[in-house]
Structure formats: C-alpha cells, structure tokens
XYZ file of C-alpha atoms in Angstrom:
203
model
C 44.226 -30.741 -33.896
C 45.397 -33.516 -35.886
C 46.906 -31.694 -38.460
C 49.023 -29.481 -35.623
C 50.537 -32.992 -33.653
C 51.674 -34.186 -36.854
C 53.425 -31.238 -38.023
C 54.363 -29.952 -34.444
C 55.337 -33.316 -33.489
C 55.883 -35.993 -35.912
C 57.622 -33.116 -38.400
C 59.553 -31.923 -35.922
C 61.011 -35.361 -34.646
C 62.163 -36.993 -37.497
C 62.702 -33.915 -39.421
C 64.789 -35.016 -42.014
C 63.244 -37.607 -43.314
C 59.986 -35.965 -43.207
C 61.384 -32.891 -45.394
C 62.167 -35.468 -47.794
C 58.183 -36.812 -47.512
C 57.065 -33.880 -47.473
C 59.050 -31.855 -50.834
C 56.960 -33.817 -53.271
C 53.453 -32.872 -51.243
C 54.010 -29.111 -49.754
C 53.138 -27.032 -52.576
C 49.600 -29.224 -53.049
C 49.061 -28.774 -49.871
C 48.405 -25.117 -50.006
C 47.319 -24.737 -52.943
C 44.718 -27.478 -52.516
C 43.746 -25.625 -48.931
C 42.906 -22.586 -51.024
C 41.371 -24.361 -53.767
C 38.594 -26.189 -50.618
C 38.384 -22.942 -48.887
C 36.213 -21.772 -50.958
C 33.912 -24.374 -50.863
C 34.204 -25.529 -47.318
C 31.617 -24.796 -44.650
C 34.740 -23.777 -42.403
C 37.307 -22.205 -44.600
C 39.411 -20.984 -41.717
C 40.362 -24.822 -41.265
C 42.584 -24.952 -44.409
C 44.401 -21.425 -43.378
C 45.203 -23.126 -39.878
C 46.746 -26.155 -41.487
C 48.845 -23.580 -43.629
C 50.136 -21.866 -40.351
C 50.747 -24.723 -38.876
C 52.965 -25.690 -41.959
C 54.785 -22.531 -42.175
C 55.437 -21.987 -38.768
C 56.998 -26.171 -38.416
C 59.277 -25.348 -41.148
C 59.917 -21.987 -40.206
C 63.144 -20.576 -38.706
C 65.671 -21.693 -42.056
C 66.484 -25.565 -41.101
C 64.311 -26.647 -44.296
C 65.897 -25.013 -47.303
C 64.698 -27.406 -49.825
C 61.373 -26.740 -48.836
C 62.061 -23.386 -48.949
C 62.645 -23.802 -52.748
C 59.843 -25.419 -53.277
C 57.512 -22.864 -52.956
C 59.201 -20.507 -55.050
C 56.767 -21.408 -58.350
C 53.777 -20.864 -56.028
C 54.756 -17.816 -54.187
C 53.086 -15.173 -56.843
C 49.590 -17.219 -57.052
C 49.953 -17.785 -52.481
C 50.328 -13.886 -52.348
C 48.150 -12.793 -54.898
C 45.444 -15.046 -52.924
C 45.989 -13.689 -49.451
C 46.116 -10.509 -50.462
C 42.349 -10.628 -52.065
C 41.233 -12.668 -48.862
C 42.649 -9.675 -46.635
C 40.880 -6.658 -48.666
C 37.462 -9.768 -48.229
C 37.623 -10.556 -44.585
C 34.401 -10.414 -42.689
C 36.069 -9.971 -39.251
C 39.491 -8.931 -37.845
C 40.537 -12.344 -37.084
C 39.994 -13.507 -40.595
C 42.121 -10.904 -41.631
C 45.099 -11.563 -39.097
C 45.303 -14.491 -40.663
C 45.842 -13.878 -44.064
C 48.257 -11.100 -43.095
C 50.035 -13.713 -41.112
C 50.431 -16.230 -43.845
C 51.599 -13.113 -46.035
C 54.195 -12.222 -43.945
C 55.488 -15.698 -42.724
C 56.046 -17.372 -45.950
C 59.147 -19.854 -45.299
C 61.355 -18.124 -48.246
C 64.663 -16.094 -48.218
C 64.521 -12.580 -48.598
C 66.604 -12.960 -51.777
C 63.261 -15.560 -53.404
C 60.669 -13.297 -51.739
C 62.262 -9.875 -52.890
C 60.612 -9.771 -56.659
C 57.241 -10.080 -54.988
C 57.529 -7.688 -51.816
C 54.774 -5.468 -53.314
C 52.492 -8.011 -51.992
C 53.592 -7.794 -49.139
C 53.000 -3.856 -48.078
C 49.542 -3.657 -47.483
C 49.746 -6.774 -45.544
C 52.962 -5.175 -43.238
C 50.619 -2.181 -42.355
C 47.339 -4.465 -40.621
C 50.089 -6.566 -39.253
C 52.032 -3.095 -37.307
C 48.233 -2.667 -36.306
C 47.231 -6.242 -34.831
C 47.896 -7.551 -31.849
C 51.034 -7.996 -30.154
C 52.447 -10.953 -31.787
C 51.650 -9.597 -35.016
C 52.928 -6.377 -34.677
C 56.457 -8.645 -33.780
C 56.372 -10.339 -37.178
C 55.537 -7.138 -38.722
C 58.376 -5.438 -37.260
C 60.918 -8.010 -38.138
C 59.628 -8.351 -41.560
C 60.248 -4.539 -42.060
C 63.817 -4.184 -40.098
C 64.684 -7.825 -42.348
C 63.929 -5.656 -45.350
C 65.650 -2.622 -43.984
C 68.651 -4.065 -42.777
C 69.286 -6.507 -45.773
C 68.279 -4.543 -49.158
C 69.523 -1.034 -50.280
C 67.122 2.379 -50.098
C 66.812 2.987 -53.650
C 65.672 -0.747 -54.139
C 62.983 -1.112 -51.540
C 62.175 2.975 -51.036
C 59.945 2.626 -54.238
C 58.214 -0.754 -52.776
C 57.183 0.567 -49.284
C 56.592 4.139 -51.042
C 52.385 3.155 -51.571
C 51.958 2.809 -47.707
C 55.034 5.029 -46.295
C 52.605 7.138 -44.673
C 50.267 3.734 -42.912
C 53.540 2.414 -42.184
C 55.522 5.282 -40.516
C 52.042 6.400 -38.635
C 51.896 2.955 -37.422
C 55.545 2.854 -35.880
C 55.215 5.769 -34.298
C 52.104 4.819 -32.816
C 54.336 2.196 -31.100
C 56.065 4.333 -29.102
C 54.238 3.638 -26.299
C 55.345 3.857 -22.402
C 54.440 1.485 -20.108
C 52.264 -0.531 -19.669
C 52.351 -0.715 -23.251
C 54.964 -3.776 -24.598
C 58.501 -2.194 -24.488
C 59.729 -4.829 -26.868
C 57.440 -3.641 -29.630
C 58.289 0.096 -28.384
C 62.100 -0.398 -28.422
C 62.093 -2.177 -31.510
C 60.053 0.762 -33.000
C 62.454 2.995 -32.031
C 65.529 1.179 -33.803
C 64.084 0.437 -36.484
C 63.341 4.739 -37.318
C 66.778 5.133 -35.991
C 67.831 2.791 -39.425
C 65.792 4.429 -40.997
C 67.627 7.828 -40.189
C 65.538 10.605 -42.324
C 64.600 8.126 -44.815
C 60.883 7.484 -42.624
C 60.311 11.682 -42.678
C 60.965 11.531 -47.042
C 59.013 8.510 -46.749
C 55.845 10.482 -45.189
C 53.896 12.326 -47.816
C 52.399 15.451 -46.347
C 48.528 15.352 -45.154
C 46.846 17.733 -47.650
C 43.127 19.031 -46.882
C-alpha cells in the first residue's frame, strides 16, 4: 500500500522532479526486488512494487527513465520468463507475463529482445480481460510498427498459440466486443500473413 501512494501519488504529482530522484534508483529497484524475491516469505510483494513502477511511468512522459532500463532489460526478461514457465498458480503467472509485456521501453530499445517476449504474448491473449488488452496492443504495436520479414521469424515459435488464441477471441456477445473487434483488426493487418503463420496440425 505504501509503495502504490507514493508512486501513484507522490510520483505522479511532482513528476518531474521525481524522474530526476528516481533515474539514479530505478534500475536497483528491480533488480534488488528480484534479487529478495527469492528469499522473501512473500515474493509476490516485490513483483507488485514493480507494477506499480511500470505502470506510474508508463504511457511515454518519462523517457529518461525509459533509457535507463535499457542495460537491464535482457537480465528483467530473461528472469520473468523463468518465473512464468515456475509459477505455482495462474495468478503468479499473470504477473510475470504482465511485467513482460509492460516494460516502459520503446519498441525501437525493446525490439533486439522481442523473443522474450512471445511466449509471454500467448498466456497474456489467454488471461483475463485486461490482459488479453495489453496482449493485443503489444502484438498490433509490433504489427503496425516493424516490417514482416523482421518480426515473421520472431512470432514464428508460437504462430500457431498465437493465431489459435485470436481467433478464439472472436466471441459474440456477451463476450467483450472490444477484445473481439480488436481481434478482428488486428487478422485483417495481418492479411494472409496469420494463415502462413499457422503450421498445419499433423497426427
């Protein structure tokens, strides 16, 4: 609770003189949290103070913290990605895909390390609502911003997960429409690209 007012509140009032604070202190900050996790009788703790983080300096106001995480990016993702495939429980796991696929970077600083983020993007078009919204604007980000032949070969590993799990999507109601709708233009971007993405099923 603490650690959500200040970062909520106190971040979020005086914001730029608390990016300034808080340049020299961000990347410690997560990588102590994962460092105490593992010792802590409450690991989750740590991982809620990191999406609190993220999702203060979210939304590209804070682009010099945005840089700053650049040198810790490989070791974040390479972390969350073993805590995922860990997880005891499903809500363990939505959180680590959510810190995977919220990092505050550009596309352009998060681009050479998009492998780690596949796996991730399928559990997160399989959560719950508000993940399956992050998912989906993760992917169409991709999409929209960075050519086929670059990011065909990325998603190519989980084409299959991934294009199962937008059509799956296409839900009437009572199902959400948003998620549906976006679904829908995100395959029509996609044009035939999603049906050379599918591998066939084999026996």
């Amino acid at each position: 609770k603490i650690s959500k007012f200040f970062t909520n509140r106190i971040f979020n009032l005086f914001p730029n003189i608390n990016e300034v604070v808080l340049l020299s202190h961000l990347n410690d900050l997560i990588l102590d949290s994962l460092k105490y996790s593992t010792t802590a009788e409450e690991p989750l703790v740590y991982f809620y103070l990191i999406r609190t983080l993220f999702r203060s300096i979210g939304g590209g106001r804070f682009e010099n913290l945005y840089r700053s995480i650049k040198p810790i990016l490989q070791v974040l993702l390479q972390s969350l990605n073993g805590m995922i495939l860990t997880a005891r429980v499903p809500h363990e796991r939505e959180l680590y895909v959510e810190l995977c696929i919220t990092v505050p970077v550009r596309l352009s600083v998060l681009a050479p390390y998009l492998p780690y983020l596949m796996k991730p993007l399928v559990y997160a078009l399989q959560g719950y609502p508000d993940l399956v919204s992050q998912g989906l604007r993760t992917l169409e980000l991709c999409i929209d911003n960075l050519t086929a032949e670059y990011f065909d070969p990325i998603i190519e590993p989980v084409s299959n997960e991934v294009s199962k799990a937008l059509f799956s999507l296409l839900k009437p109601q009572p199902f959400n429409h948003t998620i549906s709708h976006t679904a829908v233009r995100i395959l029509g971007k996609l044009g035939g690209r999603n049906r050379r993405l599918s591998k066939p099923v084999t026996d």
